[in-house]
PDB file of C-alpha atoms in Angstrom:
ATOM      1  CA  MET A  62      -0.591  -5.609  37.777  1.00  0.00           C
ATOM      2  CA  ASP A  63      -0.625  -1.397  37.794  1.00  0.00           C
ATOM      3  CA  PHE A  64       2.102  -0.081  36.029  1.00  0.00           C
ATOM      4  CA  ARG A  65       1.978   3.086  37.995  1.00  0.00           C
ATOM      5  CA  GLN A  66       2.373   1.231  41.648  1.00  0.00           C
ATOM      6  CA  LEU A  67       5.046  -1.079  39.812  1.00  0.00           C
ATOM      7  CA  HIS A  68       7.157   2.353  38.331  1.00  0.00           C
ATOM      8  CA  TYR A  69       6.976   3.784  41.800  1.00  0.00           C
ATOM      9  CA  PHE A  70       8.776   0.599  43.554  1.00  0.00           C
ATOM     10  CA  VAL A  71      11.183   0.368  41.112  1.00  0.00           C
ATOM     11  CA  ALA A  72      12.038   4.208  41.910  1.00  0.00           C
ATOM     12  CA  VAL A  73      12.224   3.511  45.961  1.00  0.00           C
ATOM     13  CA  VAL A  74      14.039   0.756  45.505  1.00  0.00           C
ATOM     14  CA  GLU A  75      16.715   2.641  43.238  1.00  0.00           C
ATOM     15  CA  GLU A  76      16.084   5.676  45.291  1.00  0.00           C
ATOM     16  CA  GLY A  77      16.735   4.253  48.695  1.00  0.00           C
ATOM     17  CA  SER A  78      14.058   6.150  50.498  1.00  0.00           C
ATOM     18  CA  LEU A  79      10.398   7.166  49.920  1.00  0.00           C
ATOM     19  CA  SER A  80      11.422  10.814  50.347  1.00  0.00           C
ATOM     20  CA  ALA A  81      13.744  10.790  47.607  1.00  0.00           C
ATOM     21  CA  ALA A  82      11.477   8.607  45.221  1.00  0.00           C
ATOM     22  CA  SER A  83       8.780  10.796  45.895  1.00  0.00           C
ATOM     23  CA  ARG A  84      10.708  13.236  44.109  1.00  0.00           C
ATOM     24  CA  ARG A  85      11.855  11.525  41.765  1.00  0.00           C
ATOM     25  CA  VAL A  86       7.832  10.643  40.492  1.00  0.00           C
ATOM     26  CA  HIS A  87       7.007  14.135  41.566  1.00  0.00           C
ATOM     27  CA  ILE A  88       4.395  12.669  44.213  1.00  0.00           C
ATOM     28  CA  ALA A  89       3.354  13.739  47.596  1.00  0.00           C
ATOM     29  CA  GLN A  90       5.811  11.088  49.651  1.00  0.00           C
ATOM     30  CA  PRO A  91       2.420   9.884  51.944  1.00  0.00           C
ATOM     31  CA  ALA A  92       0.555   9.508  48.098  1.00  0.00           C
ATOM     32  CA  LEU A  93       3.664   7.249  47.049  1.00  0.00           C
ATOM     33  CA  THR A  94       3.594   5.373  51.038  1.00  0.00           C
ATOM     34  CA  ARG A  95      -0.170   4.736  50.454  1.00  0.00           C
ATOM     35  CA  GLN A  96       0.573   3.205  46.648  1.00  0.00           C
ATOM     36  CA  ILE A  97       3.056   0.865  47.812  1.00  0.00           C
ATOM     37  CA  HIS A  98       0.969  -0.330  50.601  1.00  0.00           C
ATOM     38  CA  ALA A  99      -1.535  -1.237  48.053  1.00  0.00           C
ATOM     39  CA  LEU A 100       0.753  -2.671  46.219  1.00  0.00           C
ATOM     40  CA  GLU A 101       1.790  -5.352  48.771  1.00  0.00           C
ATOM     41  CA  GLU A 102      -1.775  -5.427  49.766  1.00  0.00           C
ATOM     42  CA  LYS A 103      -2.194  -6.523  46.041  1.00  0.00           C
ATOM     43  CA  LEU A 104       0.206  -8.931  45.884  1.00  0.00           C
ATOM     44  CA  GLN A 105      -0.097 -10.283  49.917  1.00  0.00           C
ATOM     45  CA  VAL A 106       3.523 -10.172  50.610  1.00  0.00           C
ATOM     46  CA  SER A 107       5.789  -7.513  52.309  1.00  0.00           C
ATOM     47  CA  LEU A 108       8.234  -6.117  49.966  1.00  0.00           C
ATOM     48  CA  PHE A 109      10.041  -3.708  52.547  1.00  0.00           C
ATOM     49  CA  GLU A 110      11.205  -4.328  56.008  1.00  0.00           C
ATOM     50  CA  ARG A 111      10.697  -1.424  57.503  1.00  0.00           C
ATOM     51  CA  HIS A 112      13.044  -0.184  60.445  1.00  0.00           C
ATOM     52  CA  THR A 113      14.034   3.214  61.783  1.00  0.00           C
ATOM     53  CA  ARG A 114      17.282   3.258  59.581  1.00  0.00           C
ATOM     54  CA  GLY A 115      15.277   3.062  56.574  1.00  0.00           C
ATOM     55  CA  MET A 116      13.439   0.236  54.176  1.00  0.00           C
ATOM     56  CA  THR A 117      15.251  -3.192  52.872  1.00  0.00           C
ATOM     57  CA  LEU A 118      14.014  -5.358  50.405  1.00  0.00           C
ATOM     58  CA  THR A 119      12.461  -8.621  51.352  1.00  0.00           C
ATOM     59  CA  VAL A 120      13.370 -12.042  49.416  1.00  0.00           C
ATOM     60  CA  ALA A 121       9.962 -11.289  47.606  1.00  0.00           C
ATOM     61  CA  GLY A 122      10.598  -7.453  47.001  1.00  0.00           C
ATOM     62  CA  GLN A 123      13.924  -8.440  45.467  1.00  0.00           C
ATOM     63  CA  ALA A 124      12.116 -11.074  43.075  1.00  0.00           C
ATOM     64  CA  LEU A 125       9.899  -8.654  41.874  1.00  0.00           C
ATOM     65  CA  TYR A 126      12.708  -6.042  41.506  1.00  0.00           C
ATOM     66  CA  GLU A 127      14.662  -7.972  39.101  1.00  0.00           C
ATOM     67  CA  GLU A 128      11.379  -9.069  37.567  1.00  0.00           C
ATOM     68  CA  ALA A 129       9.949  -4.916  37.365  1.00  0.00           C
ATOM     69  CA  GLY A 130      12.222  -3.568  34.955  1.00  0.00           C
ATOM     70  CA  LYS A 131      11.809  -6.032  32.444  1.00  0.00           C
ATOM     71  CA  MET A 132       7.897  -5.563  33.070  1.00  0.00           C
ATOM     72  CA  LEU A 133       8.002  -2.389  32.648  1.00  0.00           C
ATOM     73  CA  GLU A 134      10.547  -2.251  29.665  1.00  0.00           C
ATOM     74  CA  ASN A 135       8.552  -4.449  27.542  1.00  0.00           C
ATOM     75  CA  ARG A 136       5.245  -2.561  28.394  1.00  0.00           C
ATOM     76  CA  GLU A 137       6.708   0.297  26.653  1.00  0.00           C
ATOM     77  CA  GLN A 138       7.873  -1.604  23.732  1.00  0.00           C
ATOM     78  CA  VAL A 139       3.900  -3.030  23.475  1.00  0.00           C
ATOM     79  CA  MET A 140       2.843   0.978  23.857  1.00  0.00           C
ATOM     80  CA  ALA A 141       5.526   1.566  21.163  1.00  0.00           C
ATOM     81  CA  ARG A 142       4.590  -0.635  18.740  1.00  0.00           C
ATOM     82  CA  ILE A 143       0.526  -0.451  19.155  1.00  0.00           C
ATOM     83  CA  ARG A 144       1.463   3.956  18.957  1.00  0.00           C
ATOM     84  CA  ALA A 145       3.336   2.716  15.467  1.00  0.00           C
ATOM     85  CA  LEU A 146       0.764   0.810  13.983  1.00  0.00           C
ATOM     86  CA  GLY A 147      -1.664   2.990  15.303  1.00  0.00           C
ATOM     87  CA  GLN A 148      -0.022   6.187  13.250  1.00  0.00           C
ATOM     88  CA  GLY A 149       0.672   3.951  10.364  1.00  0.00           C
ATOM     89  CA  LEU A 150       4.880   3.913  10.740  1.00  0.00           C
ATOM     90  CA  THR A 151       4.737   0.447  10.886  1.00  0.00           C
ATOM     91  CA  GLY A 152       2.527  -2.609   9.297  1.00  0.00           C
ATOM     92  CA  LYS A 153       1.742  -3.455   5.618  1.00  0.00           C
ATOM     93  CA  VAL A 154       0.787  -2.341   2.519  1.00  0.00           C
ATOM     94  CA  THR A 155      -0.345  -4.789  -0.475  1.00  0.00           C
ATOM     95  CA  LEU A 156      -0.822  -3.204  -3.664  1.00  0.00           C
ATOM     96  CA  GLY A 157      -1.817  -4.365  -7.392  1.00  0.00           C
ATOM     97  CA  VAL A 158      -0.478  -2.984 -10.540  1.00  0.00           C
ATOM     98  CA  THR A 159      -1.440  -3.957 -13.536  1.00  0.00           C
ATOM     99  CA  VAL A 160       1.233  -5.293 -15.529  1.00  0.00           C
ATOM    100  CA  SER A 161       1.904  -2.482 -18.061  1.00  0.00           C
ATOM    101  CA  HIS A 162       2.461  -0.045 -15.195  1.00  0.00           C
ATOM    102  CA  LEU A 163       5.043  -1.611 -12.873  1.00  0.00           C
ATOM    103  CA  TRP A 164       7.610   0.430 -14.827  1.00  0.00           C
ATOM    104  CA  VAL A 165       5.721   3.658 -15.804  1.00  0.00           C
ATOM    105  CA  PRO A 166       7.695   6.910 -13.893  1.00  0.00           C
ATOM    106  CA  ASP A 167       5.000   8.056 -11.564  1.00  0.00           C
ATOM    107  CA  ILE A 168       4.007   4.729 -10.147  1.00  0.00           C
ATOM    108  CA  ARG A 169       8.094   3.939  -9.101  1.00  0.00           C
ATOM    109  CA  ARG A 170       8.667   7.457  -7.936  1.00  0.00           C
ATOM    110  CA  LEU A 171       5.415   6.962  -5.685  1.00  0.00           C
ATOM    111  CA  LEU A 172       6.675   3.979  -3.963  1.00  0.00           C
ATOM    112  CA  ALA A 173       9.898   5.287  -3.923  1.00  0.00           C
ATOM    113  CA  ARG A 174       8.845   8.372  -1.805  1.00  0.00           C
ATOM    114  CA  PHE A 175       6.501   5.505   0.404  1.00  0.00           C
ATOM    115  CA  ARG A 176       9.823   3.721   1.200  1.00  0.00           C
ATOM    116  CA  ASP A 177      11.677   6.840   2.286  1.00  0.00           C
ATOM    117  CA  ASP A 178       8.760   8.159   4.427  1.00  0.00           C
ATOM    118  CA  TYR A 179       7.681   5.366   5.816  1.00  0.00           C
ATOM    119  CA  PRO A 180      10.883   2.623   5.693  1.00  0.00           C
ATOM    120  CA  GLN A 181       9.120   0.556   8.968  1.00  0.00           C
ATOM    121  CA  VAL A 182       6.338  -0.068   6.876  1.00  0.00           C
ATOM    122  CA  ALA A 183       6.246  -3.399   4.356  1.00  0.00           C
ATOM    123  CA  LEU A 184       5.027  -2.899   0.817  1.00  0.00           C
ATOM    124  CA  GLU A 185       4.333  -5.642  -1.369  1.00  0.00           C
ATOM    125  CA  VAL A 186       3.713  -5.405  -5.119  1.00  0.00           C
ATOM    126  CA  TYR A 187       1.556  -7.810  -6.904  1.00  0.00           C
ATOM    127  CA  PRO A 188       1.199  -7.416 -10.470  1.00  0.00           C
ATOM    128  CA  LEU A 189      -2.306  -8.251 -11.576  1.00  0.00           C
ATOM    129  CA  LEU A 190      -4.730  -7.226 -14.467  1.00  0.00           C
ATOM    130  CA  SER A 191      -7.689  -4.626 -13.964  1.00  0.00           C
ATOM    131  CA  GLY A 192     -10.310  -7.327 -13.457  1.00  0.00           C
ATOM    132  CA  PRO A 193      -8.529 -10.198 -10.293  1.00  0.00           C
ATOM    133  CA  GLN A 194      -7.465  -6.415  -8.522  1.00  0.00           C
ATOM    134  CA  GLY A 195     -11.007  -5.850  -8.729  1.00  0.00           C
ATOM    135  CA  GLU A 196     -11.349  -8.949  -7.080  1.00  0.00           C
ATOM    136  CA  ARG A 197      -9.099  -8.946  -4.374  1.00  0.00           C
ATOM    137  CA  LEU A 198      -9.587  -5.335  -3.559  1.00  0.00           C
ATOM    138  CA  LYS A 199     -13.457  -6.382  -2.606  1.00  0.00           C
ATOM    139  CA  GLU A 200     -12.263  -9.429  -0.560  1.00  0.00           C
ATOM    140  CA  GLY A 201      -9.584  -7.441   1.332  1.00  0.00           C
ATOM    141  CA  SER A 202      -6.826  -9.435   0.101  1.00  0.00           C
ATOM    142  CA  ILE A 203      -4.807  -6.499  -1.320  1.00  0.00           C
ATOM    143  CA  ASP A 204      -4.913  -2.864   0.123  1.00  0.00           C
ATOM    144  CA  ALA A 205      -4.712  -0.663  -2.724  1.00  0.00           C
ATOM    145  CA  GLY A 206      -4.378  -1.224  -6.781  1.00  0.00           C
ATOM    146  CA  PHE A 207      -3.155   1.270  -9.792  1.00  0.00           C
ATOM    147  CA  LEU A 208      -6.047  -0.194 -12.518  1.00  0.00           C
ATOM    148  CA  TYR A 209      -8.538   0.712 -14.856  1.00  0.00           C
ATOM    149  CA  LEU A 210     -12.022   1.489 -13.620  1.00  0.00           C
ATOM    150  CA  GLU A 211     -14.872   1.596 -15.648  1.00  0.00           C
ATOM    151  CA  ASP A 212     -17.392   5.247 -15.653  1.00  0.00           C
ATOM    152  CA  ARG A 213     -19.664   3.448 -12.840  1.00  0.00           C
ATOM    153  CA  VAL A 214     -17.239   2.798  -9.565  1.00  0.00           C
ATOM    154  CA  PRO A 215     -18.768  -0.164  -7.715  1.00  0.00           C
ATOM    155  CA  ASP A 216     -19.726   0.457  -3.809  1.00  0.00           C
ATOM    156  CA  PHE A 217     -17.183  -0.552  -2.419  1.00  0.00           C
ATOM    157  CA  LEU A 218     -14.283   1.026  -3.514  1.00  0.00           C
ATOM    158  CA  GLN A 219     -13.493   4.839  -3.272  1.00  0.00           C
ATOM    159  CA  SER A 220     -10.911   5.959  -6.291  1.00  0.00           C
ATOM    160  CA  HIS A 221      -8.506   8.723  -7.540  1.00  0.00           C
ATOM    161  CA  LEU A 222      -7.603   9.348 -11.143  1.00  0.00           C
ATOM    162  CA  PHE A 223      -3.481   8.950 -10.829  1.00  0.00           C
ATOM    163  CA  HIS A 224      -2.302   9.009 -13.903  1.00  0.00           C
ATOM    164  CA  ARG A 225      -4.178  10.109 -17.766  1.00  0.00           C
ATOM    165  CA  ASP A 226      -3.334   7.716 -20.684  1.00  0.00           C
ATOM    166  CA  HIS A 227      -4.478   6.896 -24.242  1.00  0.00           C
ATOM    167  CA  LEU A 228      -4.453   4.234 -26.914  1.00  0.00           C
ATOM    168  CA  VAL A 229      -1.560   3.894 -29.174  1.00  0.00           C
ATOM    169  CA  LEU A 230      -0.540   1.490 -32.161  1.00  0.00           C
ATOM    170  CA  ALA A 231       1.999  -0.895 -31.759  1.00  0.00           C
ATOM    171  CA  VAL A 232       4.050  -2.520 -34.689  1.00  0.00           C
ATOM    172  CA  PRO A 233       7.049  -4.413 -35.485  1.00  0.00           C
ATOM    173  CA  ALA A 234       9.983  -2.309 -35.783  1.00  0.00           C
ATOM    174  CA  GLY A 235      10.241  -3.931 -39.587  1.00  0.00           C
ATOM    175  CA  SER A 236       6.263  -2.604 -40.531  1.00  0.00           C
ATOM    176  CA  PRO A 237       6.045  -0.836 -43.403  1.00  0.00           C
ATOM    177  CA  LEU A 238       3.433   1.434 -41.020  1.00  0.00           C
ATOM    178  CA  VAL A 239       6.856   2.775 -39.420  1.00  0.00           C
ATOM    179  CA  ALA A 240       7.019   4.464 -42.654  1.00  0.00           C
ATOM    180  CA  SER A 241       3.257   4.620 -43.707  1.00  0.00           C
ATOM    181  CA  PRO A 242       1.247   5.375 -40.934  1.00  0.00           C
ATOM    182  CA  PRO A 243      -2.440   5.115 -41.212  1.00  0.00           C
ATOM    183  CA  ALA A 244      -4.623   8.227 -41.065  1.00  0.00           C
ATOM    184  CA  ARG A 245      -7.625   6.126 -39.901  1.00  0.00           C
ATOM    185  CA  VAL A 246      -8.163   3.043 -37.435  1.00  0.00           C
ATOM    186  CA  ARG A 247     -10.091   1.222 -40.015  1.00  0.00           C
ATOM    187  CA  ALA A 248      -7.439   1.054 -42.294  1.00  0.00           C
ATOM    188  CA  LEU A 249      -5.959  -1.207 -39.855  1.00  0.00           C
ATOM    189  CA  ASN A 250      -8.585  -4.316 -40.487  1.00  0.00           C
ATOM    190  CA  GLU A 251      -6.255  -5.626 -43.504  1.00  0.00           C
ATOM    191  CA  PHE A 252      -3.297  -6.360 -40.757  1.00  0.00           C
ATOM    192  CA  ASP A 253      -2.847  -9.748 -38.406  1.00  0.00           C
ATOM    193  CA  PHE A 254      -3.594  -8.610 -34.934  1.00  0.00           C
ATOM    194  CA  VAL A 255      -2.045  -9.974 -31.356  1.00  0.00           C
ATOM    195  CA  TRP A 256      -4.636  -9.694 -28.667  1.00  0.00           C
ATOM    196  CA  GLY A 257      -5.133 -10.891 -24.964  1.00  0.00           C
ATOM    197  CA  PRO A 258      -8.375 -13.579 -24.360  1.00  0.00           C
ATOM    198  CA  ARG A 259     -11.418 -11.543 -22.678  1.00  0.00           C
ATOM    199  CA  HIS A 260     -11.229 -13.820 -19.730  1.00  0.00           C
ATOM    200  CA  THR A 261      -7.699 -12.452 -18.308  1.00  0.00           C
ATOM    201  CA  SER A 262     -10.047  -8.678 -18.049  1.00  0.00           C
ATOM    202  CA  PRO A 263     -12.631  -8.554 -19.396  1.00  0.00           C
ATOM    203  CA  LEU A 264     -13.602  -4.428 -18.504  1.00  0.00           C
ATOM    204  CA  TYR A 265     -10.005  -3.567 -20.541  1.00  0.00           C
ATOM    205  CA  TYR A 266     -11.411  -6.307 -23.362  1.00  0.00           C
ATOM    206  CA  ASP A 267     -15.105  -5.078 -23.741  1.00  0.00           C
ATOM    207  CA  ARG A 268     -13.838  -1.313 -23.599  1.00  0.00           C
ATOM    208  CA  LEU A 269     -11.468  -2.074 -26.490  1.00  0.00           C
ATOM    209  CA  SER A 270     -13.531  -4.074 -28.456  1.00  0.00           C
ATOM    210  CA  ALA A 271     -16.606  -1.723 -28.360  1.00  0.00           C
ATOM    211  CA  TYR A 272     -14.470   1.547 -28.861  1.00  0.00           C
ATOM    212  CA  PHE A 273     -12.860  -0.255 -32.332  1.00  0.00           C
ATOM    213  CA  THR A 274     -16.531  -0.791 -33.061  1.00  0.00           C
ATOM    214  CA  ARG A 275     -17.478   2.684 -33.497  1.00  0.00           C
ATOM    215  CA  LEU A 276     -14.588   3.296 -35.482  1.00  0.00           C
ATOM    216  CA  GLY A 277     -15.095   0.513 -37.837  1.00  0.00           C
ATOM    217  CA  LEU A 278     -12.533  -2.060 -36.738  1.00  0.00           C
ATOM    218  CA  VAL A 279     -12.783  -5.803 -36.336  1.00  0.00           C
ATOM    219  CA  PRO A 280      -9.172  -6.924 -35.501  1.00  0.00           C
ATOM    220  CA  ARG A 281      -8.027 -10.371 -37.289  1.00  0.00           C
ATOM    221  CA  VAL A 282      -6.443 -11.990 -34.376  1.00  0.00           C
ATOM    222  CA  VAL A 283      -4.003 -14.311 -35.518  1.00  0.00           C
ATOM    223  CA  GLN A 284      -1.974 -14.678 -31.948  1.00  0.00           C
ATOM    224  CA  GLN A 285      -2.880 -14.221 -28.311  1.00  0.00           C
ATOM    225  CA  GLY A 286      -1.119 -13.235 -25.128  1.00  0.00           C
ATOM    226  CA  ALA A 287      -2.409 -13.466 -21.986  1.00  0.00           C
ATOM    227  CA  ASP A 288      -1.329  -9.458 -20.729  1.00  0.00           C
ATOM    228  CA  ASN A 289       0.400  -6.605 -22.985  1.00  0.00           C
ATOM    229  CA  ILE A 290       3.717  -7.376 -22.257  1.00  0.00           C
ATOM    230  CA  THR A 291       3.632 -10.632 -23.809  1.00  0.00           C
ATOM    231  CA  ILE A 292       1.410  -9.486 -26.957  1.00  0.00           C
ATOM    232  CA  LEU A 293       4.334  -6.712 -27.265  1.00  0.00           C
ATOM    233  CA  SER A 294       6.774  -9.808 -27.375  1.00  0.00           C
ATOM    234  CA  LEU A 295       4.888 -11.557 -30.006  1.00  0.00           C
ATOM    235  CA  VAL A 296       4.622  -7.638 -32.150  1.00  0.00           C
ATOM    236  CA  ALA A 297       8.770  -7.938 -31.879  1.00  0.00           C
ATOM    237  CA  ALA A 298       8.400 -11.094 -33.343  1.00  0.00           C
ATOM    238  CA  GLY A 299       6.934  -9.488 -36.265  1.00  0.00           C
ATOM    239  CA  LEU A 300       3.964 -12.016 -35.466  1.00  0.00           C
ATOM    240  CA  GLY A 301       1.114  -9.058 -35.924  1.00  0.00           C
ATOM    241  CA  ILE A 302       0.293  -5.551 -34.573  1.00  0.00           C
ATOM    242  CA  SER A 303      -1.730  -4.852 -31.562  1.00  0.00           C
ATOM    243  CA  ILE A 304      -3.094  -1.795 -29.860  1.00  0.00           C
ATOM    244  CA  VAL A 305      -2.089  -1.179 -26.624  1.00  0.00           C
ATOM    245  CA  PRO A 306      -1.882   1.684 -23.855  1.00  0.00           C
ATOM    246  CA  GLY A 307       0.367   4.192 -24.347  1.00  0.00           C
ATOM    247  CA  ASP A 308       2.171   3.362 -21.204  1.00  0.00           C
ATOM    248  CA  CYS A 309       3.148   0.028 -22.312  1.00  0.00           C
ATOM    249  CA  ARG A 310       6.009   2.035 -23.956  1.00  0.00           C
ATOM    250  CA  TRP A 311       7.871   1.633 -20.677  1.00  0.00           C
ATOM    251  CA  SER A 312       8.007  -1.797 -20.723  1.00  0.00           C
ATOM    252  CA  SER A 313       8.144  -2.807 -24.256  1.00  0.00           C
ATOM    253  CA  PRO A 314      10.909  -5.224 -25.157  1.00  0.00           C
ATOM    254  CA  PRO A 315      13.268  -4.252 -28.638  1.00  0.00           C
ATOM    255  CA  GLY A 316      11.828  -4.365 -32.038  1.00  0.00           C
ATOM    256  CA  VAL A 317       8.533  -2.537 -31.013  1.00  0.00           C
ATOM    257  CA  HIS A 318       7.412   0.728 -32.684  1.00  0.00           C
ATOM    258  CA  PHE A 319       4.536   3.004 -31.203  1.00  0.00           C
ATOM    259  CA  ILE A 320       2.436   4.832 -33.580  1.00  0.00           C
ATOM    260  CA  ASP A 321       0.347   7.619 -32.333  1.00  0.00           C
ATOM    261  CA  MET A 322      -3.090   8.478 -34.002  1.00  0.00           C
ATOM    262  CA  ALA A 323      -5.612  10.740 -33.745  1.00  0.00           C
ATOM    263  CA  GLU A 324      -8.576   8.425 -33.060  1.00  0.00           C
ATOM    264  CA  LEU A 325      -6.898   6.279 -30.146  1.00  0.00           C
ATOM    265  CA  ARG A 326      -5.872   9.270 -28.636  1.00  0.00           C
ATOM    266  CA  GLU A 327      -9.103  10.245 -28.042  1.00  0.00           C
ATOM    267  CA  CYS A 328     -10.122   6.317 -26.212  1.00  0.00           C
ATOM    268  CA  ASP A 329      -9.132   7.658 -22.430  1.00  0.00           C
ATOM    269  CA  MET A 330      -7.041   4.450 -20.543  1.00  0.00           C
ATOM    270  CA  SER A 331      -6.341   6.446 -17.805  1.00  0.00           C
ATOM    271  CA  ILE A 332      -5.112   4.549 -14.576  1.00  0.00           C
ATOM    272  CA  HIS A 333      -6.748   5.032 -10.872  1.00  0.00           C
ATOM    273  CA  PHE A 334      -5.608   4.772  -7.610  1.00  0.00           C
ATOM    274  CA  ALA A 335      -8.349   2.546  -5.746  1.00  0.00           C
ATOM    275  CA  TRP A 336      -9.386   1.183  -2.580  1.00  0.00           C
ATOM    276  CA  ASN A 337     -11.698  -0.821  -0.677  1.00  0.00           C
ATOM    277  CA  ARG A 338     -13.268   1.800   1.445  1.00  0.00           C
ATOM    278  CA  HIS A 339     -14.145  -0.313   4.291  1.00  0.00           C
ATOM    279  CA  ASN A 340     -10.292  -0.616   4.802  1.00  0.00           C
ATOM    280  CA  HIS A 341      -8.818   1.797   7.477  1.00  0.00           C
ATOM    281  CA  SER A 342      -5.346   0.455   8.285  1.00  0.00           C
ATOM    282  CA  PRO A 343      -3.829   3.322   9.254  1.00  0.00           C
ATOM    283  CA  ALA A 344      -0.581   2.573   7.050  1.00  0.00           C
ATOM    284  CA  LEU A 345      -2.648   2.841   3.634  1.00  0.00           C
ATOM    285  CA  GLN A 346      -3.967   5.876   4.602  1.00  0.00           C
ATOM    286  CA  ASN A 347      -0.651   7.353   4.454  1.00  0.00           C
ATOM    287  CA  PHE A 348      -0.343   5.729   1.421  1.00  0.00           C
ATOM    288  CA  ILE A 349      -3.350   7.459   0.293  1.00  0.00           C
ATOM    289  CA  HIS A 350      -2.343  10.791   1.509  1.00  0.00           C
ATOM    290  CA  ILE A 351       0.604  10.148  -0.325  1.00  0.00           C
ATOM    291  CA  VAL A 352      -0.992   9.383  -3.604  1.00  0.00           C
ATOM    292  CA  GLN A 353      -3.654  12.048  -3.154  1.00  0.00           C
ATOM    293  CA  GLY A 354      -0.845  14.678  -2.895  1.00  0.00           C
ATOM    294  CA  SER A 355       1.021  13.797  -5.983  1.00  0.00           C
ATOM    295  CA  PRO A 356       0.767  16.344  -9.076  1.00  0.00           C
ATOM    296  CA  ALA A 357      -2.158  16.769 -11.007  1.00  0.00           C
ATOM    297  CA  PRO A 358      -2.478  13.392 -13.720  1.00  0.00           C
ATOM    298  CA  ALA A 359      -1.005  14.604 -17.162  1.00  0.00           C
ATOM    299  CA  ASP A 360      -1.787  12.698 -20.470  1.00  0.00           C
ATOM    300  CA  GLY A 361       0.984   9.995 -21.006  1.00  0.00           C
TER     301      GLY A 361
END
């Protein structure tokens, strides 16, 4: 059904005459008459009884009028919903965030700003290590993520440097290293380490292992944790020391002391915001715009 003709029909009914209705809908009366006749021909019914003193609705016309309001209202609601989706004002954005960065202030502020700017968009955040994030970005099960990236970014991804960071030494609060931190990383070979298994995040594991090898460090691993939060919990319990990104300070349990070392500061552990270049979701594009408009990343 032609919604324009339906709109004209409602105007004629509510105004009570063709002349008044033509003024309301801003078309000439002859054109309006033709549109009403066209609607009747399409429906193969008479909608009005026409007589010298005006027009009255037929039974079919009354039935159409009772439904017309709902049809026009539903049409407006559908159009408004489609416009909102097309502009990214509604919908959903799914994000991965590395476990260590869920509490980083820059990310928390970004999420809060997006919620303020787009309150009708559902925001789903998943704590995921960098490796699983990359896999889910490739398959499209998340829209974007905050993660570590290799120097060569996969072809299917686009990325934006979001936050600079570097490595730090994490030791139990009661460790002698608190009072006498080592000058060189190789001095840590004599200490027990808490570390993570390679399969949980191969990119992160290999990156750190290669860097430690250059510095002459071969960690003596006595305990493993699935992620940095678990690792820091084991450090706090006195089971060993570890080396983690500096941003882990934001999610660390009590009992862990962090030590900055010149050699560790040189290892870039920056976080990138990345998304699948084939994902054209308007809501995601709005999120990307906010990320790219955030202040330039500073070293944490």
